[in-house]
Amino acid sequence: MIPEEQFKNVISHAKEYGFVFPSSEIYDGLSAVYDYGQMGAELKKNIRDYWWKAMVQLHENIVGIDAAIFMHPTTWKASGHVDAFNDPLIDNKDSKKRYRADVLIEEHIAKIESKIEKEVDKGRKRFAEGFDEAQFRATNPNVLRNIEKIEEINGRMKAALENSQLADLQQLIVDLEIVCPISGTRNWTEVRQFNLMFSTEMGAVSGESGKIYLRPETAQGIFVNFLNVQKSGRMKIPFGIAQTGKAFRNEIVARQFIFRMREFEQMEMQFFVRPGTEMTWYHYWKAARMRWHRALGFPESKYRFHDHLKLAHYANAAADIEFEFPFGFKELEGIHSRTDFDLGAHEQHSGKKLRYFDPETNESYVPYVVETSIGLDRMFLATLAHAYAEEKLEDGSERVVLRLPYFLAPVKAAVMPLVKKDGLPEKAREIMQLLKYRFQLQYDEKDSIGKRYRRQDALGTPICITIDHQTLEDGQVTIRHRDSMQQERVSIEQLPALLESLVSMEAVLQRLNAEQEAYQA
Ligand code: ATP
């Protein structure tokens, strides 16, 4: 199946099975805003827990906070968001569609990159065994010409963005002959800046004086609390503060389902370090975050790093972890070395010292910061899209299965009496009692057992537990595994330990921790 079609199926599956609904759908929805349903809320919570535990529980020097969404408006002046949190937008006069100018250019670059890959593939076929990819890339004239083109475009874009030369950005779009994907024309407006922050008014004050913003990132809630946490928690550098929570951005072009939303959730960790050590920590966190992703067991080829050419105003190094979504490789997470920009700016604007006295060096300084920042909704989409599979079975039937990592599944086990009589439901209820304090379960007695299996496959439930007449005699149940569809008989007493070993997060965290320790050694 082509990826676009698969993606459409993922979206309708998400709705049909209670994962994600369009917001206020009875009023035809609200653009780029979504609600998580009964299954989605569980999956999202499990991903959030996985992140939180990996950050806060596994690191003695990282603590978690929960700051408010509303913050003093000066926060956003200091952080640079009032003046610089802009996207350059451009409209096509024929289609009336609005685009981010930099995204149009990046998409053009992606096309040139795919030309390079095609050329390399041709070479691979032509030279077969003797193919030396590195040499080919370094010498093939077509590849070299295209690399040069990309470098030139990137150079012009970087200069235009850094100097806020919007006319240069527009000229680049004209020179590259970029057309609107909808109308196919080059009838563009000028490029304009557009601030992405939502604002509202606090209390009864109206106008500029009462204006406050909905936070566009959770990071600033951490920076303004740096000293509170450091002092009350007696934290020693290097240490981290983690937080998950809602962020809001008035995105110009919001599409691709929950990939780019106007209200979304971030999971961020700011790691405070001694100035001069930030590059070591930057590389450390790049590797650590990639390990966290890979521990999910998805193929390595689904991830790649993208090092930034164009650095944000606060960063001295930045990279994205990109994931191969159904619509291509896109940013899933960012790792940024933010220098002392944020704490320094808050010192200036607040007049309060935000420093750390380092007992090892006897110096007082504004710490440097390395942050890891991931969108929970994007992570949800990556997980869901990768897990979704349509399978043809040996008997010719078909099933849709969510191959979610077991520990992330919304429902860990379904408990099913074979029939709705003969004391089987009562026995099934006993098993619910036995397990429900530790595991999220679903009780299901409707329809044939085959249909019930399909329903649980579609939710990604790892284990189905069936109670039949024999259970009443021998105290055993049939458990059926989602992925292999294998069935086995186990005794009821074994169930808690068996489920624990299959679906708990602990084993994943242990593996992650062991890898981390090996990396540090
Ligand atoms: P993009 O380039 O895609 O706009 P960004 O570089 O602005 O993202 P950051 O400010 O670094 O993103 O935010 C960190 C993370 O928050 C991103 O990696 C992404 O996972 C998530 N994120 C950012 N904007 C959105 C959004 N509009 N909807 C959902 N998730 C988002």
XYZ file of C-alpha atoms and ligand atoms in Angstrom:
552
model
C 0.000 0.000 0.000
C 1.265 3.465 -0.791
C 2.191 5.470 2.315
C -0.464 8.184 1.703
C -3.183 5.580 1.585
C -1.811 3.876 4.674
C -1.761 7.246 6.450
C -5.428 7.840 5.587
C -6.242 4.444 7.020
C -4.319 5.250 10.201
C -6.342 8.445 10.641
C -9.679 6.709 10.165
C -8.590 3.842 12.392
C -7.634 6.343 15.091
C -11.148 7.748 14.977
C -13.036 4.469 14.665
C -11.322 2.897 17.666
C -11.329 5.879 20.021
C -7.739 7.094 19.715
C -8.077 10.566 18.186
C -11.146 12.651 17.273
C -11.309 16.022 15.541
C -11.998 18.678 18.199
C -15.642 19.747 18.619
C -16.560 17.586 15.681
C -20.310 18.154 15.995
C -19.538 21.737 14.918
C -17.395 20.469 12.042
C -14.159 20.571 14.030
C -11.568 23.229 14.712
C -8.583 23.446 12.446
C -5.470 21.631 13.725
C -6.995 20.860 17.113
C -7.722 17.280 18.148
C -9.112 15.361 21.115
C -7.773 12.090 22.416
C -10.416 9.434 22.984
C -10.573 6.605 25.482
C -7.781 4.602 23.830
C -5.713 7.604 22.765
C -5.653 9.045 26.269
C -4.207 5.769 27.590
C -1.592 5.467 24.858
C -0.599 9.095 25.316
C -0.323 8.661 29.073
C 1.875 5.590 28.610
C 4.225 7.429 26.247
C 4.374 10.345 28.674
C 5.131 7.931 31.545
C 7.864 6.278 29.519
C 9.489 9.644 28.924
C 9.052 10.807 32.530
C 10.420 7.621 34.027
C 13.371 7.524 31.637
C 14.198 11.148 32.519
C 13.245 11.662 36.147
C 13.184 8.198 37.671
C 16.357 6.908 36.014
C 18.412 10.043 36.664
C 19.175 11.052 40.211
C 20.136 14.500 38.963
C 16.915 15.237 37.045
C 13.728 16.387 38.750
C 10.313 17.130 37.272
C 8.058 20.168 37.702
C 4.658 21.312 36.488
C 4.638 25.032 35.723
C 1.578 27.074 34.752
C 0.645 27.749 31.141
C 0.199 31.463 31.817
C 3.382 33.300 32.639
C 4.360 36.900 33.295
C 4.364 38.554 29.854
C 7.956 39.765 30.269
C 8.985 36.104 30.136
C 8.230 36.125 26.428
C 9.999 39.394 25.828
C 13.123 37.971 27.504
C 12.937 34.646 25.680
C 12.776 36.429 22.335
C 9.341 35.110 21.440
C 7.652 38.529 21.263
C 10.202 39.817 18.776
C 11.432 36.740 16.999
C 8.968 33.861 17.215
C 7.846 34.489 13.680
C 7.381 32.406 10.604
C 7.845 33.933 7.178
C 4.585 33.421 5.345
C 3.699 33.713 1.695
C 0.374 33.334 -0.122
C -0.343 32.045 -3.561
C -2.744 34.506 -5.166
C -4.432 31.901 -7.337
C -5.068 29.088 -4.863
C -5.325 31.536 -1.910
C -3.274 28.998 0.040
C -0.789 30.158 2.649
C 2.662 28.631 3.056
C 5.742 29.021 5.173
C 8.323 30.423 2.784
C 11.172 28.451 4.404
C 9.168 25.229 4.154
C 8.565 25.748 0.436
C 12.305 26.106 -0.022
C 13.068 23.098 2.180
C 10.672 20.987 0.134
C 12.491 22.102 -2.993
C 15.772 21.006 -1.395
C 14.216 17.639 -0.484
C 13.428 17.116 -4.172
C 17.050 17.726 -5.104
C 18.131 15.350 -2.325
C 15.920 12.629 -3.734
C 17.555 13.183 -7.157
C 20.916 12.525 -5.506
C 19.597 9.331 -3.923
C 18.255 8.156 -7.284
C 21.648 8.766 -8.875
C 23.312 6.761 -6.081
C 20.816 3.934 -6.573
C 21.605 3.889 -10.290
C 25.303 3.664 -9.469
C 24.668 0.861 -7.022
C 22.852 -1.124 -9.692
C 25.433 -0.386 -12.381
C 28.528 -1.271 -10.346
C 26.857 -3.988 -8.255
C 29.461 -5.671 -5.986
C 32.260 -3.233 -6.642
C 30.185 -0.186 -5.693
C 31.945 2.243 -3.361
C 29.190 4.584 -2.219
C 31.421 7.131 -0.505
C 33.630 7.456 -3.557
C 30.622 7.675 -5.858
C 29.138 10.490 -3.793
C 32.466 12.306 -3.770
C 33.082 12.095 -7.522
C 29.899 11.647 -9.549
C 29.346 14.928 -11.444
C 25.524 14.836 -11.159
C 25.705 14.241 -7.428
C 28.289 16.982 -6.984
C 26.270 19.464 -9.040
C 23.188 18.794 -6.934
C 25.100 19.067 -3.655
C 26.430 22.401 -4.815
C 22.906 23.548 -5.659
C 21.673 22.575 -2.189
C 24.562 24.364 -0.517
C 23.874 27.505 -2.492
C 20.158 27.448 -1.659
C 20.842 26.745 2.012
C 23.371 29.564 2.121
C 20.934 32.070 0.627
C 18.089 30.918 2.860
C 20.221 31.061 6.003
C 21.414 34.581 5.206
C 17.883 35.780 4.429
C 16.433 34.295 7.624
C 19.233 35.449 9.888
C 19.084 38.989 8.585
C 15.288 38.982 8.320
C 15.606 39.860 4.647
C 12.143 38.790 3.583
C 12.575 40.164 0.053
C 15.617 37.893 -0.405
C 13.580 34.931 0.714
C 10.923 35.767 -1.823
C 13.553 36.228 -4.534
C 14.851 32.754 -3.736
C 11.371 31.294 -4.269
C 11.134 33.153 -7.579
C 14.637 32.095 -8.692
C 13.994 28.456 -7.843
C 10.745 28.650 -9.845
C 8.825 27.091 -6.965
C 5.163 26.621 -7.816
C 2.144 26.342 -5.536
C 1.352 22.633 -5.104
C -2.384 23.416 -5.441
C -2.653 25.939 -8.299
C 0.636 25.069 -9.970
C 1.342 28.802 -10.476
C 4.121 31.156 -9.389
C 1.773 33.993 -8.555
C 3.118 34.734 -5.057
C 2.527 37.600 -2.609
C 5.415 39.163 -0.726
C 6.850 37.301 2.254
C 5.635 38.629 5.631
C 6.470 37.825 9.245
C 3.783 36.264 11.378
C 4.058 35.848 15.177
C 3.013 32.393 16.303
C 1.984 33.201 19.881
C -1.664 33.201 20.936
C -2.562 36.013 23.290
C -5.460 36.730 25.584
C -6.309 39.132 28.394
C -5.885 38.510 32.092
C -8.594 39.564 34.559
C -10.697 42.613 33.853
C -7.910 44.627 32.250
C -8.275 44.959 28.533
C -5.813 46.175 25.955
C -2.041 45.866 25.887
C -1.534 46.151 29.659
C -3.556 43.020 30.401
C -2.187 41.055 27.501
C -0.763 37.671 28.286
C 0.278 34.749 26.129
C -0.475 31.074 26.018
C 2.996 29.570 26.360
C 4.462 28.505 22.987
C 6.914 26.153 24.735
C 7.211 24.624 28.172
C 10.923 25.455 28.474
C 10.463 28.956 29.901
C 8.520 27.583 32.877
C 11.700 25.699 33.706
C 14.081 28.631 33.226
C 12.114 30.977 35.476
C 12.082 28.261 38.161
C 15.770 27.411 37.820
C 16.764 28.960 41.130
C 13.652 27.767 43.020
C 14.382 24.172 42.070
C 18.139 24.420 42.496
C 17.815 25.869 45.990
C 14.838 23.864 47.296
C 16.167 20.628 45.830
C 19.810 21.409 46.697
C 20.709 20.453 43.146
C 24.339 20.372 42.057
C 25.416 21.124 38.534
C 25.100 19.284 36.196
C 21.391 18.719 36.804
C 18.192 18.707 34.834
C 14.609 19.902 35.205
C 11.948 18.071 33.237
C 8.395 19.011 32.453
C 5.509 17.860 30.279
C 2.612 20.099 29.368
C 0.541 21.936 26.809
C 1.998 24.489 24.411
C 0.211 26.638 21.864
C 1.318 27.938 18.483
C -0.742 29.672 15.868
C 0.838 27.618 13.085
C 0.415 29.065 9.596
C 0.097 25.760 7.910
C -1.211 23.060 10.180
C -1.737 19.763 8.492
C -0.809 16.111 8.575
C -3.217 15.217 11.350
C -1.633 15.515 14.808
C 1.852 16.183 13.404
C 1.412 19.953 13.514
C -1.260 21.193 15.853
C -2.167 24.578 17.287
C -2.534 23.113 20.773
C -0.099 20.327 21.575
C 1.908 18.804 24.367
C 5.649 18.971 24.853
C 8.024 16.910 26.963
C 11.104 18.996 27.648
C 14.167 18.675 29.811
C 16.629 21.477 30.445
C 20.027 20.285 31.587
C 22.116 22.928 33.387
C 25.859 22.571 32.964
C 29.117 24.363 33.629
C 30.006 26.752 30.751
C 32.489 25.117 28.422
C 31.157 21.610 29.029
C 28.010 22.068 26.950
C 29.294 20.284 23.840
C 30.064 17.130 25.820
C 26.544 17.179 27.235
C 25.034 18.009 23.876
C 26.560 14.847 22.398
C 25.620 12.894 25.501
C 21.941 13.861 25.202
C 21.839 13.307 21.462
C 22.935 9.719 22.034
C 20.727 9.224 25.104
C 17.613 10.416 23.340
C 18.247 8.200 20.342
C 18.575 5.224 22.694
C 15.222 6.096 24.260
C 13.592 5.947 20.823
C 15.340 2.777 19.753
C 14.311 0.972 22.947
C 10.820 0.848 21.443
C 12.093 -1.772 19.050
C 11.170 -0.018 15.793
C 13.714 -0.497 12.976
C 16.848 1.657 13.202
C 16.273 2.803 9.636
C 13.209 4.744 10.838
C 15.388 7.310 12.626
C 18.060 9.724 11.611
C 19.748 12.837 12.938
C 19.476 16.119 11.138
C 22.065 18.656 12.250
C 20.853 22.225 11.942
C 22.506 24.621 9.567
C 20.250 27.421 10.555
C 20.570 27.900 14.312
C 17.898 29.568 16.407
C 18.902 32.846 18.053
C 19.647 31.084 21.349
C 21.598 28.028 20.162
C 25.236 27.164 19.457
C 24.418 23.644 18.263
C 21.189 21.880 17.422
C 20.017 18.643 15.914
C 16.705 16.957 15.283
C 15.886 13.318 15.645
C 13.820 12.664 12.563
C 11.386 9.803 12.188
C 10.120 8.337 8.973
C 6.443 9.238 9.127
C 4.116 8.030 6.337
C 4.784 11.420 4.686
C 8.573 11.127 4.921
C 11.346 11.861 7.425
C 10.290 14.711 9.724
C 11.368 16.221 13.024
C 10.215 14.288 16.055
C 12.504 15.744 18.686
C 15.047 18.533 19.013
C 18.270 18.575 21.025
C 19.575 22.101 21.473
C 22.591 23.610 23.109
C 21.001 26.886 24.269
C 24.090 28.444 25.879
C 23.309 30.894 28.719
C 20.899 32.747 26.482
C 17.686 32.113 28.440
C 18.958 32.475 31.991
C 21.047 35.479 30.919
C 18.032 37.158 29.319
C 15.847 36.492 32.373
C 18.542 37.988 34.603
C 18.527 41.115 32.485
C 14.777 41.494 32.288
C 13.985 40.564 35.895
C 16.972 42.180 37.565
C 17.349 38.994 39.647
C 20.540 36.966 39.700
C 20.105 33.516 38.165
C 23.501 32.103 39.017
C 25.008 29.039 40.483
C 27.877 28.986 42.917
C 30.063 26.057 41.915
C 31.789 24.687 45.018
C 34.255 22.782 42.840
C 35.590 25.835 41.045
C 34.661 28.467 43.646
C 33.005 30.444 40.889
C 29.571 31.862 40.412
C 28.183 31.691 36.885
C 25.079 31.604 34.712
C 24.824 27.921 33.737
C 24.704 26.772 30.152
C 21.778 24.673 29.034
C 21.354 21.647 26.825
C 17.711 20.843 26.189
C 15.848 17.906 24.786
C 12.409 18.745 23.457
C 9.918 16.315 22.031
C 6.280 16.680 21.004
C 4.127 14.103 22.752
C 1.546 14.179 19.969
C 4.226 13.658 17.328
C 5.584 10.755 19.302
C 2.053 9.385 19.502
C 1.692 9.698 15.743
C 5.056 8.060 15.083
C 4.110 5.164 17.358
C 0.618 4.732 15.973
C 1.595 5.046 12.310
C 4.424 2.577 12.663
C 2.333 0.112 14.675
C -0.572 0.078 12.230
C -0.568 -3.004 10.006
C -3.075 -4.604 7.679
C -2.362 -8.298 7.476
C -3.541 -11.189 5.365
C -3.758 -14.332 7.465
C -3.069 -17.906 6.435
C -6.759 -18.769 6.309
C -7.278 -15.965 3.782
C -8.944 -13.580 6.239
C -7.586 -10.138 7.047
C -6.901 -8.274 10.226
C -5.850 -4.805 11.242
C -3.429 -4.957 14.120
C -1.659 -2.263 16.086
C 1.769 -3.689 16.784
C 2.377 -1.289 19.648
C 5.241 -2.028 22.016
C 3.413 -4.058 24.682
C 4.179 -1.686 27.524
C 2.629 1.231 25.652
C -0.621 -0.525 24.694
C -3.752 1.229 26.040
C -5.259 -2.057 27.199
C -2.822 -4.651 28.467
C -5.171 -7.637 28.450
C -8.742 -8.455 27.486
C -10.643 -10.893 29.656
C -13.223 -12.927 27.743
C -15.621 -15.623 28.885
C -16.153 -17.972 25.945
C -19.923 -17.815 26.440
C -22.190 -15.582 28.496
C -23.491 -18.415 30.721
C -22.574 -21.508 32.729
C -20.646 -19.521 35.318
C -17.976 -18.371 32.831
C -18.690 -14.627 33.214
C -18.393 -15.007 36.985
C -15.034 -16.718 36.627
C -13.922 -14.009 34.207
C -14.923 -11.354 36.761
C -12.749 -13.098 39.351
C -9.809 -12.814 36.973
C -10.594 -9.137 36.445
C -10.417 -8.712 40.229
C -7.102 -10.503 40.345
C -5.472 -8.328 37.691
C -7.177 -4.954 37.578
C -5.132 -3.288 40.294
C -1.964 -3.703 38.250
C -3.112 -3.661 34.652
C -5.493 -1.733 32.438
C -7.969 -4.404 31.318
C -11.018 -4.714 29.162
C -13.859 -7.135 29.813
C -15.524 -8.376 26.638
C -18.250 -10.974 26.326
C -20.018 -9.812 23.143
C -19.811 -11.589 19.751
C -17.837 -14.624 18.684
C -14.362 -15.126 20.109
C -12.851 -14.528 16.634
C -14.532 -11.126 16.389
C -13.412 -10.243 19.883
C -9.801 -11.100 18.998
C -10.016 -8.813 15.954
C -11.365 -5.988 18.066
C -8.478 -6.317 20.519
C -5.931 -6.578 17.674
C -7.262 -3.281 16.367
C -6.665 -1.686 19.776
C -3.209 -3.200 20.050
C -4.059 -5.297 23.151
C -1.086 -7.653 23.667
C -2.882 -10.479 25.461
C -6.373 -11.991 25.371
C -7.379 -14.244 28.236
C -10.201 -16.667 27.462
C -12.175 -18.503 30.101
C -13.912 -21.696 28.921
C -15.750 -24.586 30.531
C -12.522 -26.402 31.271
C -11.292 -23.404 33.263
C -13.917 -24.230 35.877
C -12.399 -27.669 36.240
C -8.636 -27.162 35.946
C -8.178 -23.507 36.830
C -6.445 -22.816 33.499
C -7.200 -20.194 30.846
C -6.169 -19.762 27.227
C -3.952 -16.799 26.568
C -3.547 -15.590 23.024
C -0.656 -13.385 21.927
C -1.437 -10.452 19.654
C 1.538 -10.610 17.291
C 2.058 -14.344 16.847
C -1.622 -15.203 17.437
C -0.250 -18.254 19.296
C -2.354 -19.637 22.091
C -1.307 -21.412 25.251
C -2.911 -22.716 28.422
C -1.728 -21.225 31.682
C -3.007 -21.461 35.228
C -4.849 -18.507 36.702
C -2.273 -18.131 39.497
C 0.453 -17.656 36.906
C -1.364 -14.767 35.222
C -0.132 -11.789 37.290
C 3.545 -12.698 36.945
C 3.181 -13.670 33.303
C 1.445 -10.422 32.385
C 3.972 -8.426 34.371
C 6.832 -10.008 32.456
C 5.174 -9.304 29.106
C 3.675 -5.839 29.441
C 5.444 -3.907 32.169
C 7.651 -0.939 31.435
C 10.256 -2.080 33.900
C 12.171 -4.377 31.563
C 12.438 -1.616 28.943
C 13.683 0.861 31.535
C 16.213 -1.635 32.828
C 17.584 -2.203 29.335
C 17.737 1.526 28.743
C 19.566 2.064 31.998
C 22.076 -0.685 31.235
C 22.786 0.862 27.811
C 23.204 4.244 29.438
C 25.675 2.917 31.963
C 27.608 1.141 29.205
C 27.747 4.417 27.221
C 29.045 6.342 30.209
C 31.667 3.734 31.073
P 8.851 22.546 13.466
O 10.146 22.890 12.778
O 8.268 21.215 13.058
O 7.859 23.655 13.519
P 10.132 23.343 15.850
O 11.556 23.174 15.464
O 9.499 24.674 15.866
O 9.220 22.326 14.995
P 10.563 23.050 18.624
O 10.251 24.451 18.954
O 11.976 22.602 18.686
O 9.901 22.643 17.243
O 9.647 22.127 19.549
C 10.061 20.884 20.039
C 9.159 19.766 19.637
O 7.800 20.097 19.834
C 9.248 19.403 18.151
O 10.319 18.524 17.914
C 7.922 18.741 17.911
O 7.963 17.369 18.258
C 6.997 19.453 18.867
N 6.177 20.444 18.152
C 6.552 21.683 17.770
N 5.542 22.315 17.162
C 4.494 21.443 17.152
C 3.162 21.506 16.675
N 2.686 22.596 16.096
N 2.375 20.408 16.823
C 2.834 19.299 17.430
N 4.084 19.187 17.906
C 4.907 20.241 17.785
